[in-house]
Amino acid sequence: MSSTSMTSNRPYLLRALYEWISDNGLTPYLLVDAAAENVRVPPGAAKDGRIVLNIAARAVTQFEISNERVAFLARFGGVSQSVHVPMGAVLAIYAQENGQGMMFSADGAPTEPPPPAPPPEEAPKRPHLRVIK
């Protein structure tokens, strides 16, 4: 299978990081591009085209991370509302308490690992002097 036909790694990383953050007793937050196509969040909840969502199990119900989207019910201003975020609109997942998590590229393309670095050239040997008292 060539890299061009591979599915996005985003949903797999998102599920793993959600579990890791939750297992460590922290609060998982999702940063979403609220202006992206098919994003459904409460009107007025986004700021500067983005919204930060608390996705902790205690804050949401019917929570699902599929390969295509993140979906759940959450209360906004005391009213339960449906939230639907296509995978490509997820910009980051992180722990609210310490900021640990992962950013994702905004274009939806899976990030490619950098090419291996060439082996370092040996530095020329220098004389080694030591002060003796």
Short mmCIF file of N, CA, C and O in Angstrom, two decimals, residues 46 50 59 71 77 129:
data_model
loop_
_atom_site.label_atom_id
_atom_site.label_comp_id
_atom_site.label_asym_id
_atom_site.label_seq_id
_atom_site.Cartn_x
_atom_site.Cartn_y
_atom_site.Cartn_z
N ALA A 46 -18.59 29.90 18.77
CA ALA A 46 -17.25 30.01 18.20
C ALA A 46 -16.72 31.43 18.36
O ALA A 46 -17.47 32.39 18.41
N ARG A 50 -13.05 29.70 15.51
CA ARG A 50 -12.62 28.47 16.19
C ARG A 50 -13.44 28.30 17.46
O ARG A 50 -13.99 29.25 17.99
N ALA A 59 -18.65 15.67 30.73
CA ALA A 59 -19.20 16.87 30.11
C ALA A 59 -20.08 16.59 28.89
O ALA A 59 -20.82 17.46 28.45
N ALA A 71 -18.64 13.27 17.30
CA ALA A 71 -20.02 13.68 17.53
C ALA A 71 -20.39 13.42 18.99
O ALA A 71 -19.93 12.44 19.58
N GLY A 77 -25.10 26.77 27.73
CA GLY A 77 -26.06 27.65 28.38
C GLY A 77 -27.23 26.88 28.97
O GLY A 77 -28.36 27.35 28.96
N LEU A 129 43.05 19.84 26.62
CA LEU A 129 43.87 20.33 27.71
C LEU A 129 43.08 20.29 28.99
O LEU A 129 41.88 20.55 29.00
#
